[in-house]
Coordinates of C-alpha atoms and ligand atoms in Angstrom, one line a residue:
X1 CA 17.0 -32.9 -3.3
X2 CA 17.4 -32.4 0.5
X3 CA 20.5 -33.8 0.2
X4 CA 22.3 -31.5 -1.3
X5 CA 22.3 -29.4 1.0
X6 CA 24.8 -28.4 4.1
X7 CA 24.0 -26.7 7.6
X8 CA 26.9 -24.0 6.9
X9 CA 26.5 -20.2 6.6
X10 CA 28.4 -19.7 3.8
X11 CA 26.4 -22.7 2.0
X12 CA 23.5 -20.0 2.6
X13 CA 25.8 -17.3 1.1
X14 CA 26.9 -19.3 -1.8
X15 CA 23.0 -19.9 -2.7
X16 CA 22.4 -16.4 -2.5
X17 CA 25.2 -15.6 -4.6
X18 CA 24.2 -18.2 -7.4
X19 CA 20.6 -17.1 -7.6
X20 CA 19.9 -15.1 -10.7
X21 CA 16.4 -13.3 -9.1
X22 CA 18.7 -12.2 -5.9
X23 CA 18.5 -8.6 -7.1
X24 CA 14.9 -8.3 -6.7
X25 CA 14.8 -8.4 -3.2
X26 CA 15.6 -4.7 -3.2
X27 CA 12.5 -3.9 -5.0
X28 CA 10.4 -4.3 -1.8
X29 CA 10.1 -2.9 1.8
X30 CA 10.9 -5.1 4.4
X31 CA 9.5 -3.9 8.0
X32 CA 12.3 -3.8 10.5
X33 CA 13.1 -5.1 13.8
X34 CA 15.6 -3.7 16.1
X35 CA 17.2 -2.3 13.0
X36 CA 17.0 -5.3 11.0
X37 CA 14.6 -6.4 8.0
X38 CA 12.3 -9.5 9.5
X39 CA 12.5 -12.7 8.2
X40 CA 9.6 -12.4 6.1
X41 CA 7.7 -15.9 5.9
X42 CA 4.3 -14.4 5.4
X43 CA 3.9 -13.9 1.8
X44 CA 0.5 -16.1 1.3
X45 CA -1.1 -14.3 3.4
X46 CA -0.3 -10.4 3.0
X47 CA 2.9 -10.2 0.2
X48 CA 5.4 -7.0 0.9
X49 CA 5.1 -3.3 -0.6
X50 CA 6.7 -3.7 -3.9
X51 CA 9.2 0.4 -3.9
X52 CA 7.8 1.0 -7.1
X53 CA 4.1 0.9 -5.9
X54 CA 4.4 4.0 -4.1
X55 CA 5.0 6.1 -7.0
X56 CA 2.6 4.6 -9.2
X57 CA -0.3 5.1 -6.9
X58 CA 1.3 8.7 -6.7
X59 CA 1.3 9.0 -10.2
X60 CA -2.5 8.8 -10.0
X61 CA -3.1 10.7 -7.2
X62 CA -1.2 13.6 -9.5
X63 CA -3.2 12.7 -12.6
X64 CA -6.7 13.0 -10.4
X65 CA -5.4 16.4 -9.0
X66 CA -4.3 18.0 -12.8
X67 CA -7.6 16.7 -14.6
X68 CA -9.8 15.8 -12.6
X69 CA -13.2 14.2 -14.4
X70 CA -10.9 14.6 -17.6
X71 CA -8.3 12.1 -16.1
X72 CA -10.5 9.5 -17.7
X73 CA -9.6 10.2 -21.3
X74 CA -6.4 12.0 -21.2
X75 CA -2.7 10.9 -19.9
X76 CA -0.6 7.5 -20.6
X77 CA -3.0 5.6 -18.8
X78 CA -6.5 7.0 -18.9
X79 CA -8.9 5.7 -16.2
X80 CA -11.5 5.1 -18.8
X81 CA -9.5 2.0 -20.2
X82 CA -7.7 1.1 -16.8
X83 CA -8.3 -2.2 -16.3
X84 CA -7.1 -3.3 -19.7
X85 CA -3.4 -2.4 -18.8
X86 CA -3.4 -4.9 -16.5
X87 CA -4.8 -7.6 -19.1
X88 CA -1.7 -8.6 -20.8
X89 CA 0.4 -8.8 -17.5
X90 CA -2.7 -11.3 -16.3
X91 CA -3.0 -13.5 -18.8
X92 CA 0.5 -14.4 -18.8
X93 CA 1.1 -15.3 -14.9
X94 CA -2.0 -17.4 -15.4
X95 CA -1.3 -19.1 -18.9
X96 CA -4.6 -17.7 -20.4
X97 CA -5.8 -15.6 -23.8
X98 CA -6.3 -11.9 -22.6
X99 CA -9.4 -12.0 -23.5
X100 CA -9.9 -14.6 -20.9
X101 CA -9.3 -12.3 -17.9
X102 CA -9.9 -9.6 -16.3
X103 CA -8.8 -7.6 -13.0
X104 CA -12.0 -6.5 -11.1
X105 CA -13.8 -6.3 -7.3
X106 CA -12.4 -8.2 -4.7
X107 CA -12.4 -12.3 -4.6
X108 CA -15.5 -13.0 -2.3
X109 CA -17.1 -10.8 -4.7
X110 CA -15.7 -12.3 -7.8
X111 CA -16.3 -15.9 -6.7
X112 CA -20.2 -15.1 -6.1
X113 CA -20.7 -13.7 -10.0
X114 CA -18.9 -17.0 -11.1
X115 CA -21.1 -18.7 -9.7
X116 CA -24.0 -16.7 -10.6
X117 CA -22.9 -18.0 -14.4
X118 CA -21.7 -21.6 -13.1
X119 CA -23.7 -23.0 -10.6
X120 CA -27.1 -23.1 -12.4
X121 CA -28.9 -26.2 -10.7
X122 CA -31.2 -27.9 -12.6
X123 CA -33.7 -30.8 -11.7
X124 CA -31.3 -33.7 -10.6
X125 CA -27.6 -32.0 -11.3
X126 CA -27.3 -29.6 -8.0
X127 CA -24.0 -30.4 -6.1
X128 CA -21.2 -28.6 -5.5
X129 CA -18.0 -30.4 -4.6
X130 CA -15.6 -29.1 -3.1
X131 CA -12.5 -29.7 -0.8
X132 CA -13.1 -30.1 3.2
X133 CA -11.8 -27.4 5.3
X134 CA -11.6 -24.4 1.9
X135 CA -11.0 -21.3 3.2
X136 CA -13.9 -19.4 5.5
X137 CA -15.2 -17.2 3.0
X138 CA -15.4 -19.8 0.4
X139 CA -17.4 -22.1 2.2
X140 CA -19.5 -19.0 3.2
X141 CA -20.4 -18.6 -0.5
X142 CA -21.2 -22.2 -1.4
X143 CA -23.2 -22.4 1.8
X144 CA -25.2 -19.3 0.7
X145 CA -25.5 -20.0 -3.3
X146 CA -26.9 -23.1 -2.3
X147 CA -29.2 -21.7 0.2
X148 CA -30.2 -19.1 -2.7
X149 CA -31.2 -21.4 -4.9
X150 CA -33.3 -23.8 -2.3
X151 CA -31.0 -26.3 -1.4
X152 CA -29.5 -27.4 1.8
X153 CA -26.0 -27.3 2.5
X154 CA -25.1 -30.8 4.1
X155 CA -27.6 -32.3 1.3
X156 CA -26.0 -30.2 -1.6
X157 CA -22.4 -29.6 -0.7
X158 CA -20.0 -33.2 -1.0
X159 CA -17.0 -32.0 0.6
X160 CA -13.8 -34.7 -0.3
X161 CA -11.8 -35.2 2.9
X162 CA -8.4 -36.6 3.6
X163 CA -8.5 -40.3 4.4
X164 CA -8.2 -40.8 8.4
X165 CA -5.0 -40.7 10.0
X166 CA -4.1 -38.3 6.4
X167 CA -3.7 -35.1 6.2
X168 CA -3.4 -34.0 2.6
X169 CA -6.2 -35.5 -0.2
X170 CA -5.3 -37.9 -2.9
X171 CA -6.3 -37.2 -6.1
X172 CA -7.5 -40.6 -6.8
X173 CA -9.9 -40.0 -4.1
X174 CA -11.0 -36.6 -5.9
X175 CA -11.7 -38.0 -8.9
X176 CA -13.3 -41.1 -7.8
X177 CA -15.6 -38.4 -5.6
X178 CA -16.6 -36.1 -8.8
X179 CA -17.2 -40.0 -10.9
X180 CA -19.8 -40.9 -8.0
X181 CA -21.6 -37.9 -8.1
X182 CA -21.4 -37.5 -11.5
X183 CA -24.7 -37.1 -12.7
X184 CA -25.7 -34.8 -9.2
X185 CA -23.2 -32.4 -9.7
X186 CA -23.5 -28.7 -11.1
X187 CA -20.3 -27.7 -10.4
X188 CA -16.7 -28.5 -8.9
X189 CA -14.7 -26.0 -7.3
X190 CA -11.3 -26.3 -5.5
X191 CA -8.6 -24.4 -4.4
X192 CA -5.2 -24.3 -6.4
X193 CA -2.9 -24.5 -3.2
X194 CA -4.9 -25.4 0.0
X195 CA -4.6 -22.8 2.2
X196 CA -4.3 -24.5 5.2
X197 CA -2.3 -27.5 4.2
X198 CA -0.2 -26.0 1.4
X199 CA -1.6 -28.5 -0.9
X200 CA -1.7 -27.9 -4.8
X201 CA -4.3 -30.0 -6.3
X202 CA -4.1 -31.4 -9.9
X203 CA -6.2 -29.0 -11.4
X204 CA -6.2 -30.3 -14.8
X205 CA -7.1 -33.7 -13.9
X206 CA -10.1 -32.6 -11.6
X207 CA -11.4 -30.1 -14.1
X208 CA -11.1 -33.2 -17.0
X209 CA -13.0 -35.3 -14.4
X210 CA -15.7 -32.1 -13.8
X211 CA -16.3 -31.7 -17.5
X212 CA -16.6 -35.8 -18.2
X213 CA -19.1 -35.9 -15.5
X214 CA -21.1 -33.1 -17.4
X215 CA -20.1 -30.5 -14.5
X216 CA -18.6 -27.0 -15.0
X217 CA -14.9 -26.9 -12.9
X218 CA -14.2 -23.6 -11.5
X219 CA -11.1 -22.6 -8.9
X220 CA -9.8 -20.4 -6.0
X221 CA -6.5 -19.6 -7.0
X222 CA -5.5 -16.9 -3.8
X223 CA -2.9 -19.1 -2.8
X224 CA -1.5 -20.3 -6.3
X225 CA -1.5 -17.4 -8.5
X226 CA 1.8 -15.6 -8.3
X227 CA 3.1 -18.6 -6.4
X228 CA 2.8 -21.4 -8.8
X229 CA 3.1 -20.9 -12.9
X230 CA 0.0 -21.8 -14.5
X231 CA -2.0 -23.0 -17.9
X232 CA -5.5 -22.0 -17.3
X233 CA -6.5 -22.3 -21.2
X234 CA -5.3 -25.8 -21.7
X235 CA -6.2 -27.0 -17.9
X236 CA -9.4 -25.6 -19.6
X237 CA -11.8 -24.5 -16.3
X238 CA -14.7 -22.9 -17.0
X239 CA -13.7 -20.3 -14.4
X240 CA -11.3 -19.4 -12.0
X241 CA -10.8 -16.6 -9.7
X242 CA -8.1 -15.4 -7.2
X243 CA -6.5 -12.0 -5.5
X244 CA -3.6 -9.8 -5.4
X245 CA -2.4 -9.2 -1.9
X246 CA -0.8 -12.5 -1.2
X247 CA 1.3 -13.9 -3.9
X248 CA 1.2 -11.1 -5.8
X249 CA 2.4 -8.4 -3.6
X250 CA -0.2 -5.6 -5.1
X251 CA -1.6 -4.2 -1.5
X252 CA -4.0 -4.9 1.2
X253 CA -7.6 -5.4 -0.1
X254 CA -6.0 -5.1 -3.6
X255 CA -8.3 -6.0 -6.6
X256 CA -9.1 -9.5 -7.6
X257 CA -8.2 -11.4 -10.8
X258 CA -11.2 -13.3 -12.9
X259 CA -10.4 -16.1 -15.7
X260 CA -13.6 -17.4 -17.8
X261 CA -12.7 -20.0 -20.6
X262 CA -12.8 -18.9 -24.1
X263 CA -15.4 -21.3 -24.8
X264 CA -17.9 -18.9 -22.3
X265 CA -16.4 -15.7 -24.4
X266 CA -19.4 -14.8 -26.6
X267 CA -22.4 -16.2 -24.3
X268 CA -24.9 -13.4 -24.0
X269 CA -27.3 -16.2 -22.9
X270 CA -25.3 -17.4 -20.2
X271 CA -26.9 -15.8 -16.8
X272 CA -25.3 -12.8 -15.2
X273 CA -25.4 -10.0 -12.8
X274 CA -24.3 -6.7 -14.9
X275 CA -23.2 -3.9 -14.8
X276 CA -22.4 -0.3 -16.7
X277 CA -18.5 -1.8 -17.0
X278 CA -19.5 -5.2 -18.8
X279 CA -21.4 -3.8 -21.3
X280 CA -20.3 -3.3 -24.6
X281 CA -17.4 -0.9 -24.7
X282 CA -19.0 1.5 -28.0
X283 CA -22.3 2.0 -26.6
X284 CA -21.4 2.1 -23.1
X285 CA -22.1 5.8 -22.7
X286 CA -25.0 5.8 -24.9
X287 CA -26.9 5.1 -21.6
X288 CA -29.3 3.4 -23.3
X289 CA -31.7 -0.4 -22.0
X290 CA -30.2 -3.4 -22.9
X291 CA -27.1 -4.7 -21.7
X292 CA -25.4 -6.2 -24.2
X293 CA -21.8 -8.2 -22.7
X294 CA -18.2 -7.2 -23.4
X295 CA -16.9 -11.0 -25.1
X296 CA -14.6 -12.6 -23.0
X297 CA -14.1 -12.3 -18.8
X298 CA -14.4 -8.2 -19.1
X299 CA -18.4 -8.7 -20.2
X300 CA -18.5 -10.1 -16.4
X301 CA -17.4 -6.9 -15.2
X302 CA -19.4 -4.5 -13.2
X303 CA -18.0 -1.2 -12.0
X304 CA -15.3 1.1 -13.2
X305 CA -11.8 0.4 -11.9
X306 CA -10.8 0.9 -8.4
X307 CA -7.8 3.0 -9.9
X308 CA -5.4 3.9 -7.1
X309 CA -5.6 -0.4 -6.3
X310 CA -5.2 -0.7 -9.5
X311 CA -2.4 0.8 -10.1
X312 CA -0.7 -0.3 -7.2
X313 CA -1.0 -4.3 -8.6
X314 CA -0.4 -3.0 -11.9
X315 CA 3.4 -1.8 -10.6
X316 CA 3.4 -5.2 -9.0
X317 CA 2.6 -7.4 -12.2
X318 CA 5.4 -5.3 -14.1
X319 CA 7.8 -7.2 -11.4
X320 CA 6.3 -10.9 -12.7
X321 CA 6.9 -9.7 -16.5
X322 CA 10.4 -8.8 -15.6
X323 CA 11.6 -12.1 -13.2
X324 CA 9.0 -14.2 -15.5
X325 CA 6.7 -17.2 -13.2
X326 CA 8.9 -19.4 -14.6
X327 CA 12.0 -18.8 -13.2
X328 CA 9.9 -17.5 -10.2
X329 CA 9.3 -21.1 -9.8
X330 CA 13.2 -22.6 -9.9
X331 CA 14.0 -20.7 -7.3
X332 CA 11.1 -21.3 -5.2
X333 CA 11.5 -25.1 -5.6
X334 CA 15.0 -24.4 -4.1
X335 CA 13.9 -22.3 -1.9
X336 CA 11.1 -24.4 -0.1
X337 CA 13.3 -27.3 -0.6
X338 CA 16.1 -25.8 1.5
X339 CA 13.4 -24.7 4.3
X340 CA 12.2 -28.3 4.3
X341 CA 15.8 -29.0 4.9
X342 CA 16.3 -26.2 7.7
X343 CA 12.9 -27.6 9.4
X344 CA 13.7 -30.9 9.0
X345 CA 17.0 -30.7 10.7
X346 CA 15.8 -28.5 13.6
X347 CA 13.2 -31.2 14.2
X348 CA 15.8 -34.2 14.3
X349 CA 17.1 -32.0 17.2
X350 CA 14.0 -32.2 19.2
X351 CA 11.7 -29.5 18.4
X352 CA 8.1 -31.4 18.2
X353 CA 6.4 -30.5 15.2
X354 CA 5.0 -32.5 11.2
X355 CA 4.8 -30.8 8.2
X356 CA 1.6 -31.6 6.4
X357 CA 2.6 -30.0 2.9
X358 CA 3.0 -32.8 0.8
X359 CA 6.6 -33.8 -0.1
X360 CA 6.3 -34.2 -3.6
X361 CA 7.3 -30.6 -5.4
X362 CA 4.7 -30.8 -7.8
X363 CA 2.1 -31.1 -4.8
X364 CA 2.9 -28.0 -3.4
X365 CA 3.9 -24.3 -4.4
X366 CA 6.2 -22.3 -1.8
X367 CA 4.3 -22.6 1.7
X368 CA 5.2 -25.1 4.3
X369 CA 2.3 -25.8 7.1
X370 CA 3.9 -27.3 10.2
X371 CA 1.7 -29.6 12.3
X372 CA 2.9 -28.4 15.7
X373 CA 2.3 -30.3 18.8
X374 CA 1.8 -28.8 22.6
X375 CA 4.7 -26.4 22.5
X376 CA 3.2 -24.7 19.3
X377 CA 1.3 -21.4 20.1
X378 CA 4.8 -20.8 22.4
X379 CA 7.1 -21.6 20.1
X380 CA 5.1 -19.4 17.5
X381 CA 5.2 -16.4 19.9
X382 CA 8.8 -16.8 20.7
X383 CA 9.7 -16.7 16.6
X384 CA 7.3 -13.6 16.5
X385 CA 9.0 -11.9 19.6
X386 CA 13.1 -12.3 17.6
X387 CA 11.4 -11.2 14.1
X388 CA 10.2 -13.9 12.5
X389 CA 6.8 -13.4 10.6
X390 CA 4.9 -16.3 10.0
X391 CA 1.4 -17.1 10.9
X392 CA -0.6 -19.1 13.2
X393 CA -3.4 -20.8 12.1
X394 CA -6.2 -22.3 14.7
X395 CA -6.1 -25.4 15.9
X396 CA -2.3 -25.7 15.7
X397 CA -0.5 -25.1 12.5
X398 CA 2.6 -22.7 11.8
X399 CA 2.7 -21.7 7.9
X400 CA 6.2 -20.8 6.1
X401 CA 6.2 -19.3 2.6
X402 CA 9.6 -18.7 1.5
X403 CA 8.9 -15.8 -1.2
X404 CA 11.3 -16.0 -4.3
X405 CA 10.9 -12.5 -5.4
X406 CA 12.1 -11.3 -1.8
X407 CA 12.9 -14.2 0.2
X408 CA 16.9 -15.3 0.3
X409 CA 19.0 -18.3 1.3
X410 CA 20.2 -17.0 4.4
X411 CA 16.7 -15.6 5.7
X412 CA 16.3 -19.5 5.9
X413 CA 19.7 -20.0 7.7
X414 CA 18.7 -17.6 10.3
X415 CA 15.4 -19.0 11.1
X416 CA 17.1 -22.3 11.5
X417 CA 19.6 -20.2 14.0
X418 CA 16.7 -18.9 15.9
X419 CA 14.6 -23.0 15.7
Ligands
PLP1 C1 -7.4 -15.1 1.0 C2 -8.6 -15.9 0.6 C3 -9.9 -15.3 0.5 C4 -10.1 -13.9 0.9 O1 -11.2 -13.3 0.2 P1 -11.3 -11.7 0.0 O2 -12.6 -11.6 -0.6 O3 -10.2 -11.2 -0.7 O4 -11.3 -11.1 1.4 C5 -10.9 -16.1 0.0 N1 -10.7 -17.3 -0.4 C6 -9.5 -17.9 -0.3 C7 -9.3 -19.4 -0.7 C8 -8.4 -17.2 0.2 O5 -7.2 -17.8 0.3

């Protein structure tokens, strides 16, 4: 693909011209420097303020003031039924039933009740496999859900690492990993796209390998959802789990997004911690013992909705329904294509540094994560200090994430000016 591409400006231009989602970058607030917009590479980690989100979360802020308790019931959206405007919008970035998710809490939070449900150790089947180096707070929770239930982590936790001298994992590894532990394991749980490494795992294949083992297969999708189209019914995990302030542009600490399989809709059995927003939606305010679940992902819920968050990823999901994940995604492979390009070219010039994404388009979503060697940390602060937001993560890697919705062509040119 690289190939096609030339080192010109107006080869930049002429991209920008011929993309079809160029118009949306004017939906969203860039932050300036010295009088110019960034060049925004930062999208995984925190996406950029979609215009229309301020008057949404206005929009509430009117509707509390008007009615006050009565804001619940009354109005186009009434609080009462909140999170269900969100469900349609959901289900489609993330190729699932609507009844299969459901927009609640934040992901730490989330990933705990899901496993709560699907990590239920039982005499020999206790392991949790999962891939070396996940994200902080994930392996925080496995650490302590194993701890809860009496296990020890470096006994309970089989962690699949890259072969040595490797930096990425081969799935072939993966699966051969879930095949050995088979008959040990309670659950499997990977990312989507590795944070780190920018890798996107085959999720079908390991959750087919989880389930043939006897395993439930459950995922972190913060890094893929919004950034990668998706089929979670058919790739058929028994959960998954992800957020809406990367990808998906919906705010900082914005609310997280839950997918249970249909096959777990109407399990009243299946263990759970509840609350007054789970329980059946008629006899809800009856106040009465007895919690009986909502079917489907919104019987895992616990809490009213966190409105003015809500409504804020709501006004961001309307974006997805109008550029669709779909064509998201044919830019983006262009768009991460043409920054492998730009790196590429700026490294044949001298400028020390491996990327560790895999190659392969269907390995990856949008992020490149650059290996960098001594020079790194400086030449990081020197792309900070001429308006280049990226970030740094310890030991020594530089992530890109070229943003279709927002990100252009010549953004791309510019930061391989500035390399
Ligand atoms: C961003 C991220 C988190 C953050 O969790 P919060 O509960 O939203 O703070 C957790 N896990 C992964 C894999 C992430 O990428």
């Amino acid at each position: 693909m690289t190939s096609h591409f030339e080192p010109s400006f107006d080869f930049a231009q002429k991209l920008d011209q011929e993309d079809p989602l160029r118009s949306f970058r004017e939906k969203f607030v860039f932050p300036q420097h010295h009088g110019e917009p960034v060049l925004y590479f930062c999208g995984n980690s925190l996406g950029l303020q979609p215009i229309a989100v301020r008057d949404a979360v206005n929009a509430e802020l009117d509707h509390w003031g008007e009615h006050a308790v009565e804001g619940h019931f009354r109005g186009e959206k009434p609080w009462m039924y909140y999170h269900k405007f969100l469900t349609e919008a959901t289900a489609r970035l993330v190729g699932a039933l609507p009844h299969e998710v459901v927009v609640m809490n934040t992901l730490s939070v989330n990933l705990h009740l899901m496993m709560v449900s699907f990590y239920r150790p039982s005499g020999k089947r206790y392991k949790i496999i999962m891939e070396a180096g996940a994200f902080p707070s994930d392996q925080y929770a496995v650490e302590s859900q194993v701890r809860f239930h009496g296990f020890e982590p470096a006994d309970a936790i089989v962690e699949v690492a890259p072969r040595e001298g490797e930096e990425t994992l081969r799935t072939a590894d993966i699966l051969e990993t879930i095949s050995r532990h088979g008959n040990e394991t309670a659950l499997v749980l990977f990312s989507g796209v590795q944070y780190y490494t920018g890798q996107f795992f085959d999720l079908k294949a390991i959750t087919e390998a989880a389930h043939r083992a006897g395993a439930y297969a459950g995922f972190d999708l913060a890094h893929t959802a919004g950034n990668l189209p998706l089929e979670l019914h058919e790739w058929g995990p028994d959960f998954a789990v992800w957020c809406s302030y990367k990808y998906l542009n919906s705010g900082p600490g914005g609310p997280s997004g839950v997918f249970v399989h249909e096959r777990h809709a109407n399990s009243p059995e299946l263990p759970r911690f509840a609350g007054w927003w789970g329980h059946d939606e008629d006899s809800r305010f009856r106040m009465e013992k007895g919690f009986r679940p909502m079917h489907g992902a919104a019987g895992w819920q616990l809490s009213n909705a966190q409105i003015l968050s809500f409504a804020a990823h709501l006004a961001s999901l309307n974006l997805f329904d109008e550029a669709g994940m779909n064509r998201l995604r044919v830019k983006s492979l262009l768009l991460t294509a043409y920054l492998e390009y730009t790196l590429t070219s700026a490294r044949d010039r001298g400028l020390d540094f491996r990327i560790i994404t895999p190659n392969e388009s269907n390995s990856r979503g949008c992020q490149l994560s650059l290996l960098t060697g001594p020079e790194g940390r400086a030449l990081f602060d020197r792309l900070t200090g001429q308006g280049v937001v990226t970030d740094w993560r310890e030991p020594n890697v530089i992530r890109f994430a070229p943003v279709p919705f927002y990100n252009s062509f010549t953004d791309i040119w510019k930061l391989g000016k500035l390399l």
